[in-house]
């Protein structure tokens, strides 16, 4: 493997890791979707919002970092998806803006809309934010309607647009594929399960913990149904493989199953992640405060393995349904070798950033919330 290919694989790994961490941190959105289900009184809802409010910026920052890393390392994907499927990405941006505004103004004295309006903004972010992100990631496997013409870059004085979307729905057509819908709903119920495990760990309230324990099994069961639908359909689906020497893209039956067999370390990571999530479901049903750590680590391992399966082993990670040869791979969509090398040096700071996030999490969560007035900030 030459230097450029090694860097392309390295950056796909980093992006996959960021995506896996983002899915775990979506427990904030899952908790918001349960605001009126777990919080029966105003005091309980304030406890829930403040518990999530201590972590929501980590989710938002990871989302922005994920998008920024994609833009820097694989700019053709960024211009194709963010520029073509802009209805989906604008909806995602809108619901995350609603979240940020809600945490900022929910408890401001004499705010114009009142607390309930901002509570509903948080619920909208909790439902739509997870479903839309899940469906968008689903297109990494199921494909999207676009074409790519790199020769337009040399069209001086004319149209220099490289990517074109071929439908007027600009990404919304993804809901017509049941696999995207299944993954979106799986992410929603996974985030709700993670949130319930988080509440049992972070909130010192007997009623909230008991309700979270009871509902965690229902959320977990629904998640498993939608996740198995997506996973089974993926393993038996046709994928798109690329010849690194010629760049020619061709269909390959059972491509993603072949990827797991060809990369056993990825397959082992997937199985380990699923096992940890299943273990956490049992611990959550028993009311253990440790459930969040097993479900969180299992989520990261599972999503990391799935995203590596989408991009490694000469696979098109963004298939084109309009023109097969326009499909994006880590080879034809990456930045230059110089850019990837420069960013790789910067990426050496990532362990320090992760250590800081871990310390901040520990500092904010070392004492479970008990509802004292000085804790109710949001």
Tab-separated table of C-alpha atoms in Angstrom:
chain	number	residue	atom	x	y	z
A	1	UNK	CA	0.000	0.000	0.000
A	2	UNK	CA	1.508	3.346	-1.061
A	3	UNK	CA	1.641	6.420	1.182
A	4	UNK	CA	-1.446	8.105	-0.274
A	5	UNK	CA	-3.596	4.975	0.080
A	6	UNK	CA	-2.371	4.517	3.646
A	7	UNK	CA	-3.356	8.093	4.482
A	8	UNK	CA	-6.766	7.630	2.853
A	9	UNK	CA	-7.418	4.539	4.970
A	10	UNK	CA	-6.173	6.333	8.081
A	11	UNK	CA	-8.516	9.260	7.577
A	12	UNK	CA	-11.475	7.026	6.855
A	13	UNK	CA	-10.745	5.343	10.182
A	14	UNK	CA	-10.702	8.710	11.981
A	15	UNK	CA	-13.969	9.788	10.363
A	16	UNK	CA	-15.537	6.442	11.241
A	17	UNK	CA	-14.402	6.857	14.845
A	18	UNK	CA	-15.891	10.360	15.007
A	19	UNK	CA	-19.135	9.020	13.551
A	20	UNK	CA	-19.207	6.222	16.134
A	21	UNK	CA	-18.648	8.673	18.997
A	22	UNK	CA	-21.377	10.914	17.575
A	23	UNK	CA	-23.916	8.079	17.570
A	24	UNK	CA	-23.102	7.336	21.218
A	25	UNK	CA	-23.445	11.010	22.180
A	26	UNK	CA	-26.884	11.100	20.563
A	27	UNK	CA	-28.153	9.863	23.936
A	28	UNK	CA	-28.740	13.579	24.515
A	29	UNK	CA	-31.261	13.612	21.678
A	30	UNK	CA	-32.769	10.355	22.920
A	31	UNK	CA	-33.232	11.850	26.373
A	32	UNK	CA	-34.917	14.910	24.917
A	33	UNK	CA	-37.414	12.704	23.074
A	34	UNK	CA	-38.317	11.153	26.464
A	35	UNK	CA	-38.696	14.451	28.277
A	36	UNK	CA	-42.425	14.145	28.976
A	37	UNK	CA	-42.353	10.345	29.176
A	38	UNK	CA	-39.856	10.091	32.041
A	39	UNK	CA	-40.454	13.548	33.502
A	40	UNK	CA	-43.986	13.614	34.897
A	41	UNK	CA	-43.632	16.852	36.877
A	42	UNK	CA	-41.971	20.187	36.146
A	43	UNK	CA	-39.242	19.416	38.695
A	44	UNK	CA	-38.490	16.058	37.071
A	45	UNK	CA	-38.352	17.626	33.610
A	46	UNK	CA	-35.958	20.255	34.909
A	47	UNK	CA	-33.769	17.493	36.337
A	48	UNK	CA	-33.714	15.715	32.966
A	49	UNK	CA	-32.974	18.861	30.947
A	50	UNK	CA	-30.167	19.870	33.290
A	51	UNK	CA	-28.673	16.392	33.243
A	52	UNK	CA	-28.635	16.446	29.435
A	53	UNK	CA	-27.625	20.105	29.383
A	54	UNK	CA	-24.276	19.229	30.938
A	55	UNK	CA	-23.483	17.064	27.874
A	56	UNK	CA	-25.317	18.517	24.858
A	57	UNK	CA	-22.339	20.608	23.733
A	58	UNK	CA	-20.223	17.448	23.403
A	59	UNK	CA	-22.732	16.073	20.861
A	60	UNK	CA	-22.909	19.346	18.945
A	61	UNK	CA	-19.123	19.736	18.877
A	62	UNK	CA	-18.627	16.142	17.693
A	63	UNK	CA	-21.146	16.693	14.888
A	64	UNK	CA	-19.320	19.805	13.722
A	65	UNK	CA	-15.947	18.040	13.982
A	66	UNK	CA	-17.294	15.076	12.004
A	67	UNK	CA	-18.445	17.382	9.210
A	68	UNK	CA	-15.204	19.375	9.277
A	69	UNK	CA	-13.048	16.248	9.106
A	70	UNK	CA	-15.060	14.968	6.158
A	71	UNK	CA	-14.659	18.299	4.370
A	72	UNK	CA	-10.902	18.375	4.908
A	73	UNK	CA	-10.101	14.746	4.063
A	74	UNK	CA	-12.751	13.819	1.482
A	75	UNK	CA	-13.920	17.133	-0.009
A	76	UNK	CA	-15.686	15.572	-3.003
A	77	UNK	CA	-18.123	13.805	-0.676
A	78	UNK	CA	-18.710	17.059	1.177
A	79	UNK	CA	-19.484	18.985	-2.019
A	80	UNK	CA	-21.590	16.153	-3.460
A	81	UNK	CA	-23.715	15.285	-0.414
A	82	UNK	CA	-23.866	18.600	1.433
A	83	UNK	CA	-24.326	20.479	-1.832
A	84	UNK	CA	-26.772	18.032	-3.432
A	85	UNK	CA	-28.797	16.549	-0.546
A	86	UNK	CA	-29.132	19.981	1.019
A	87	UNK	CA	-32.796	19.565	2.051
A	88	UNK	CA	-31.755	16.797	4.446
A	89	UNK	CA	-28.686	18.610	5.758
A	90	UNK	CA	-30.589	21.879	6.173
A	91	UNK	CA	-33.260	20.054	8.198
A	92	UNK	CA	-30.541	18.519	10.377
A	93	UNK	CA	-28.946	21.936	10.856
A	94	UNK	CA	-32.316	23.483	11.703
A	95	UNK	CA	-33.209	20.963	14.414
A	96	UNK	CA	-29.756	21.295	16.004
A	97	UNK	CA	-30.102	25.081	16.008
A	98	UNK	CA	-33.437	24.622	17.803
A	99	UNK	CA	-31.619	22.544	20.408
A	100	UNK	CA	-28.918	25.166	20.997
A	101	UNK	CA	-31.496	27.942	21.313
A	102	UNK	CA	-33.580	25.875	23.735
A	103	UNK	CA	-30.745	25.211	26.172
A	104	UNK	CA	-29.778	28.874	26.055
A	105	UNK	CA	-33.217	30.428	26.591
A	106	UNK	CA	-35.406	27.745	28.215
A	107	UNK	CA	-35.075	29.139	31.751
A	108	UNK	CA	-34.340	32.740	30.924
A	109	UNK	CA	-36.629	34.940	33.026
A	110	UNK	CA	-39.600	36.325	31.104
A	111	UNK	CA	-38.677	34.610	27.829
A	112	UNK	CA	-41.229	35.261	25.108
A	113	UNK	CA	-42.261	31.681	24.363
A	114	UNK	CA	-42.187	30.015	27.786
A	115	UNK	CA	-40.522	26.797	28.914
A	116	UNK	CA	-42.958	24.444	27.190
A	117	UNK	CA	-42.180	25.831	23.739
A	118	UNK	CA	-38.485	25.170	24.230
A	119	UNK	CA	-39.292	21.734	25.657
A	120	UNK	CA	-41.042	20.918	22.382
A	121	UNK	CA	-38.062	22.238	20.429
A	122	UNK	CA	-35.923	19.767	22.375
A	123	UNK	CA	-38.352	16.948	21.567
A	124	UNK	CA	-38.297	17.846	17.857
A	125	UNK	CA	-34.504	17.743	17.919
A	126	UNK	CA	-34.630	14.421	19.762
A	127	UNK	CA	-36.854	12.736	17.176
A	128	UNK	CA	-35.859	14.345	13.872
A	129	UNK	CA	-32.165	14.807	14.667
A	130	UNK	CA	-31.625	11.077	15.215
A	131	UNK	CA	-33.848	9.807	12.394
A	132	UNK	CA	-32.393	12.194	9.803
A	133	UNK	CA	-28.795	11.463	10.781
A	134	UNK	CA	-29.464	7.717	10.678
A	135	UNK	CA	-31.109	7.928	7.254
A	136	UNK	CA	-28.256	10.107	5.941
A	137	UNK	CA	-25.653	7.568	7.106
A	138	UNK	CA	-27.751	4.827	5.532
A	139	UNK	CA	-27.025	6.294	2.091
A	140	UNK	CA	-23.361	5.344	2.626
A	141	UNK	CA	-24.583	1.808	1.896
A	142	UNK	CA	-27.721	2.278	-0.202
A	143	UNK	CA	-26.474	5.096	-2.441
A	144	UNK	CA	-27.817	8.439	-3.626
A	145	UNK	CA	-28.892	10.112	-6.864
A	146	UNK	CA	-25.946	12.143	-8.135
A	147	UNK	CA	-23.421	12.363	-10.939
A	148	UNK	CA	-19.809	13.581	-10.853
A	149	UNK	CA	-18.001	15.191	-13.793
A	150	UNK	CA	-14.451	16.162	-12.860
A	151	UNK	CA	-13.765	17.577	-16.339
A	152	UNK	CA	-15.995	20.555	-15.475
A	153	UNK	CA	-13.122	21.904	-13.377
A	154	UNK	CA	-11.301	22.743	-16.626
A	155	UNK	CA	-14.340	24.392	-18.220
A	156	UNK	CA	-13.044	27.947	-18.024
A	157	UNK	CA	-15.774	30.519	-18.410
A	158	UNK	CA	-18.502	27.872	-18.284
A	159	UNK	CA	-20.155	25.546	-15.795
A	160	UNK	CA	-17.529	24.403	-13.285
A	161	UNK	CA	-19.951	22.393	-11.096
A	162	UNK	CA	-18.443	18.973	-10.423
A	163	UNK	CA	-21.416	17.221	-8.810
A	164	UNK	CA	-25.053	17.282	-9.861
A	165	UNK	CA	-28.104	15.914	-8.037
A	166	UNK	CA	-30.459	14.117	-10.391
A	167	UNK	CA	-33.764	14.442	-8.499
A	168	UNK	CA	-35.669	17.544	-7.348
A	169	UNK	CA	-35.958	16.099	-3.814
A	170	UNK	CA	-32.291	16.719	-2.979
A	171	UNK	CA	-31.836	13.908	-0.489
A	172	UNK	CA	-35.388	13.474	0.800
A	173	UNK	CA	-35.859	10.549	-1.586
A	174	UNK	CA	-33.712	8.494	0.825
A	175	UNK	CA	-36.888	7.713	2.818
A	176	UNK	CA	-38.120	5.610	-0.135
A	177	UNK	CA	-35.523	2.955	0.734
A	178	UNK	CA	-36.698	0.908	3.710
A	179	UNK	CA	-33.086	0.283	4.781
A	180	UNK	CA	-32.497	4.006	5.343
A	181	UNK	CA	-35.746	4.266	7.299
A	182	UNK	CA	-34.834	1.189	9.354
A	183	UNK	CA	-31.420	2.643	10.222
A	184	UNK	CA	-32.942	6.026	11.091
A	185	UNK	CA	-35.445	4.400	13.464
A	186	UNK	CA	-32.716	2.145	14.882
A	187	UNK	CA	-30.633	5.231	15.731
A	188	UNK	CA	-33.678	6.871	17.345
A	189	UNK	CA	-34.432	3.927	19.656
A	190	UNK	CA	-30.743	3.305	20.342
A	191	UNK	CA	-30.414	6.921	21.476
A	192	UNK	CA	-33.467	6.477	23.724
A	193	UNK	CA	-32.000	3.313	25.261
A	194	UNK	CA	-28.672	5.066	25.844
A	195	UNK	CA	-30.507	8.014	27.411
A	196	UNK	CA	-32.387	5.757	29.825
A	197	UNK	CA	-29.129	4.106	30.867
A	198	UNK	CA	-27.611	7.567	31.275
A	199	UNK	CA	-30.486	8.762	33.482
A	200	UNK	CA	-29.975	5.793	35.796
A	201	UNK	CA	-26.348	6.784	36.125
A	202	UNK	CA	-26.601	10.558	36.365
A	203	UNK	CA	-29.868	11.470	38.110
A	204	UNK	CA	-30.317	10.795	41.817
A	205	UNK	CA	-34.092	10.458	41.776
A	206	UNK	CA	-35.858	7.214	42.638
A	207	UNK	CA	-38.890	7.772	40.379
A	208	UNK	CA	-36.834	8.748	37.319
A	209	UNK	CA	-34.487	5.810	37.780
A	210	UNK	CA	-37.328	3.337	38.145
A	211	UNK	CA	-39.182	4.658	35.078
A	212	UNK	CA	-35.936	4.584	33.108
A	213	UNK	CA	-35.287	0.999	34.154
A	214	UNK	CA	-38.770	-0.155	33.122
A	215	UNK	CA	-38.718	1.578	29.755
A	216	UNK	CA	-35.162	0.653	28.827
A	217	UNK	CA	-36.167	-2.882	27.801
A	218	UNK	CA	-38.899	-1.618	25.462
A	219	UNK	CA	-36.531	0.881	23.809
A	220	UNK	CA	-33.848	-1.796	23.486
A	221	UNK	CA	-36.228	-4.316	21.935
A	222	UNK	CA	-37.498	-1.838	19.350
A	223	UNK	CA	-33.933	-0.828	18.525
A	224	UNK	CA	-32.900	-4.461	18.001
A	225	UNK	CA	-35.797	-5.064	15.593
A	226	UNK	CA	-34.913	-2.127	13.318
A	227	UNK	CA	-31.161	-2.748	13.611
A	228	UNK	CA	-31.527	-6.409	12.627
A	229	UNK	CA	-33.659	-5.417	9.625
A	230	UNK	CA	-30.907	-3.068	8.470
A	231	UNK	CA	-28.004	-5.409	9.268
A	232	UNK	CA	-29.489	-8.515	7.632
A	233	UNK	CA	-30.487	-6.582	4.514
A	234	UNK	CA	-26.985	-5.095	4.375
A	235	UNK	CA	-25.192	-8.435	4.595
A	236	UNK	CA	-27.227	-9.823	1.680
A	237	UNK	CA	-27.204	-6.643	-0.384
A	238	UNK	CA	-25.259	-5.840	-3.520
A	239	UNK	CA	-22.386	-3.424	-3.008
A	240	UNK	CA	-20.017	-1.518	-5.251
A	241	UNK	CA	-16.345	-2.453	-5.436
A	242	UNK	CA	-13.541	-0.435	-7.023
A	243	UNK	CA	-10.350	-1.535	-8.719
A	244	UNK	CA	-7.657	0.697	-7.128
A	245	UNK	CA	-5.439	0.371	-10.198
A	246	UNK	CA	-7.997	1.481	-12.793
A	247	UNK	CA	-10.625	3.245	-10.663
A	248	UNK	CA	-13.389	1.253	-12.376
A	249	UNK	CA	-16.403	0.581	-10.147
A	250	UNK	CA	-18.453	-2.594	-10.506
A	251	UNK	CA	-21.335	-4.194	-8.585
A	252	UNK	CA	-20.503	-7.077	-6.261
A	253	UNK	CA	-23.143	-9.319	-4.646
A	254	UNK	CA	-22.808	-9.690	-0.861
A	255	UNK	CA	-20.094	-7.022	-0.860
A	256	UNK	CA	-20.462	-6.028	2.801
A	257	UNK	CA	-20.529	-9.650	3.949
A	258	UNK	CA	-17.362	-10.202	1.935
A	259	UNK	CA	-15.803	-7.155	3.597
A	260	UNK	CA	-16.406	-8.563	7.076
A	261	UNK	CA	-14.921	-11.907	6.037
A	262	UNK	CA	-11.929	-10.231	4.390
A	263	UNK	CA	-11.320	-8.014	7.425
A	264	UNK	CA	-11.884	-10.350	10.398
A	265	UNK	CA	-10.728	-7.707	12.888
A	266	UNK	CA	-13.647	-5.521	11.760
A	267	UNK	CA	-16.053	-8.447	12.031
A	268	UNK	CA	-14.786	-9.235	15.529
A	269	UNK	CA	-15.263	-5.581	16.481
A	270	UNK	CA	-18.854	-5.714	15.208
A	271	UNK	CA	-19.624	-8.888	17.177
A	272	UNK	CA	-17.959	-7.491	20.319
A	273	UNK	CA	-19.976	-4.279	20.031
A	274	UNK	CA	-23.254	-6.142	19.634
A	275	UNK	CA	-22.378	-8.374	22.607
A	276	UNK	CA	-21.666	-5.361	24.812
A	277	UNK	CA	-24.963	-3.726	23.830
A	278	UNK	CA	-26.866	-6.938	24.632
A	279	UNK	CA	-25.107	-7.172	28.006
A	280	UNK	CA	-25.985	-3.549	28.739
A	281	UNK	CA	-29.657	-4.280	28.008
A	282	UNK	CA	-29.629	-6.928	30.745
A	283	UNK	CA	-27.832	-4.609	33.176
A	284	UNK	CA	-30.237	-1.769	32.350
A	285	UNK	CA	-33.240	-3.983	33.081
A	286	UNK	CA	-31.676	-4.803	36.459
A	287	UNK	CA	-31.234	-1.073	37.157
A	288	UNK	CA	-27.426	-1.069	37.138
A	289	UNK	CA	-25.747	2.332	36.903
A	290	UNK	CA	-22.967	0.723	34.841
A	291	UNK	CA	-25.262	-0.019	31.891
A	292	UNK	CA	-24.414	3.242	30.111
A	293	UNK	CA	-20.715	2.375	29.912
A	294	UNK	CA	-21.363	-1.003	28.294
A	295	UNK	CA	-24.037	0.304	25.915
A	296	UNK	CA	-21.844	3.298	25.058
A	297	UNK	CA	-18.712	1.274	24.332
A	298	UNK	CA	-20.756	-1.316	22.431
A	299	UNK	CA	-22.331	1.414	20.316
A	300	UNK	CA	-18.940	2.891	19.437
A	301	UNK	CA	-17.509	-0.502	18.428
A	302	UNK	CA	-20.565	-1.455	16.352
A	303	UNK	CA	-20.847	1.821	14.451
A	304	UNK	CA	-17.080	1.965	13.906
A	305	UNK	CA	-17.133	-1.522	12.371
A	306	UNK	CA	-20.084	-0.668	10.104
A	307	UNK	CA	-18.479	2.530	8.822
A	308	UNK	CA	-15.151	0.776	8.202
A	309	UNK	CA	-17.068	-1.835	6.226
A	310	UNK	CA	-18.528	0.949	4.101
A	311	UNK	CA	-15.191	2.463	3.074
A	312	UNK	CA	-12.375	-0.075	3.415
A	313	UNK	CA	-11.572	-3.143	1.297
A	314	UNK	CA	-11.942	-1.265	-2.026
A	315	UNK	CA	-15.590	-0.346	-1.413
A	316	UNK	CA	-17.581	2.643	-2.655
A	317	UNK	CA	-18.734	4.413	0.505
A	318	UNK	CA	-21.191	6.636	-1.414
A	319	UNK	CA	-22.631	4.742	-4.395
A	320	UNK	CA	-24.262	6.706	-7.191
A	321	UNK	CA	-27.664	5.369	-8.241
A	322	UNK	CA	-27.612	7.583	-11.352
A	323	UNK	CA	-24.151	6.721	-12.707
A	324	UNK	CA	-22.147	3.841	-11.260
A	325	UNK	CA	-18.779	5.330	-12.263
A	326	UNK	CA	-19.620	8.527	-10.347
A	327	UNK	CA	-19.680	6.578	-7.063
A	328	UNK	CA	-17.298	7.923	-4.429
A	329	UNK	CA	-14.493	5.909	-2.868
A	330	UNK	CA	-11.725	6.858	-0.473
A	331	UNK	CA	-9.412	6.889	-3.506
A	332	UNK	CA	-11.278	9.227	-5.875
A	333	UNK	CA	-12.733	11.670	-3.326
A	334	UNK	CA	-9.830	12.425	-0.973
A	335	UNK	CA	-7.654	15.486	-0.567
A	336	UNK	CA	-4.100	15.552	-1.899
A	337	UNK	CA	-1.313	13.577	-0.276
A	338	UNK	CA	0.219	16.791	1.056
A	339	UNK	CA	-3.059	17.858	2.700
A	340	UNK	CA	-3.641	14.446	4.260
A	341	UNK	CA	-0.065	14.380	5.579
A	342	UNK	CA	-0.413	17.836	7.136
A	343	UNK	CA	-3.717	16.925	8.766
A	344	UNK	CA	-2.268	13.647	10.021
A	345	UNK	CA	0.305	15.598	12.009
A	346	UNK	CA	-2.485	17.663	13.558
A	347	UNK	CA	-4.432	14.465	14.310
A	348	UNK	CA	-1.716	13.465	16.781
A	349	UNK	CA	-3.400	15.918	19.164
A	350	UNK	CA	-6.584	13.816	19.194
A	351	UNK	CA	-5.599	11.712	22.261
A	352	UNK	CA	-5.142	14.912	24.270
A	353	UNK	CA	-8.564	16.173	23.156
A	354	UNK	CA	-10.142	12.837	24.096
A	355	UNK	CA	-8.426	12.974	27.497
A	356	UNK	CA	-9.806	16.474	28.072
A	357	UNK	CA	-13.337	15.374	27.108
A	358	UNK	CA	-13.028	12.413	29.486
A	359	UNK	CA	-11.908	14.671	32.311
A	360	UNK	CA	-14.697	17.171	31.613
A	361	UNK	CA	-17.249	14.338	31.615
A	362	UNK	CA	-15.909	13.020	34.916
A	363	UNK	CA	-15.877	16.481	36.504
A	364	UNK	CA	-19.480	17.148	35.464
A	365	UNK	CA	-20.813	13.714	36.426
A	366	UNK	CA	-18.896	12.735	39.541
A	367	UNK	CA	-21.894	13.788	41.632
A	368	UNK	CA	-25.334	12.634	40.392
A	369	UNK	CA	-27.936	15.362	40.130
A	370	UNK	CA	-30.299	15.558	43.089
A	371	UNK	CA	-32.237	18.652	42.051
A	372	UNK	CA	-30.598	21.277	44.243
A	373	UNK	CA	-31.224	24.799	43.017
A	374	UNK	CA	-27.619	25.524	42.082
A	375	UNK	CA	-27.700	22.569	39.653
A	376	UNK	CA	-30.796	23.691	37.747
A	377	UNK	CA	-29.065	25.908	35.198
A	378	UNK	CA	-30.985	25.045	32.016
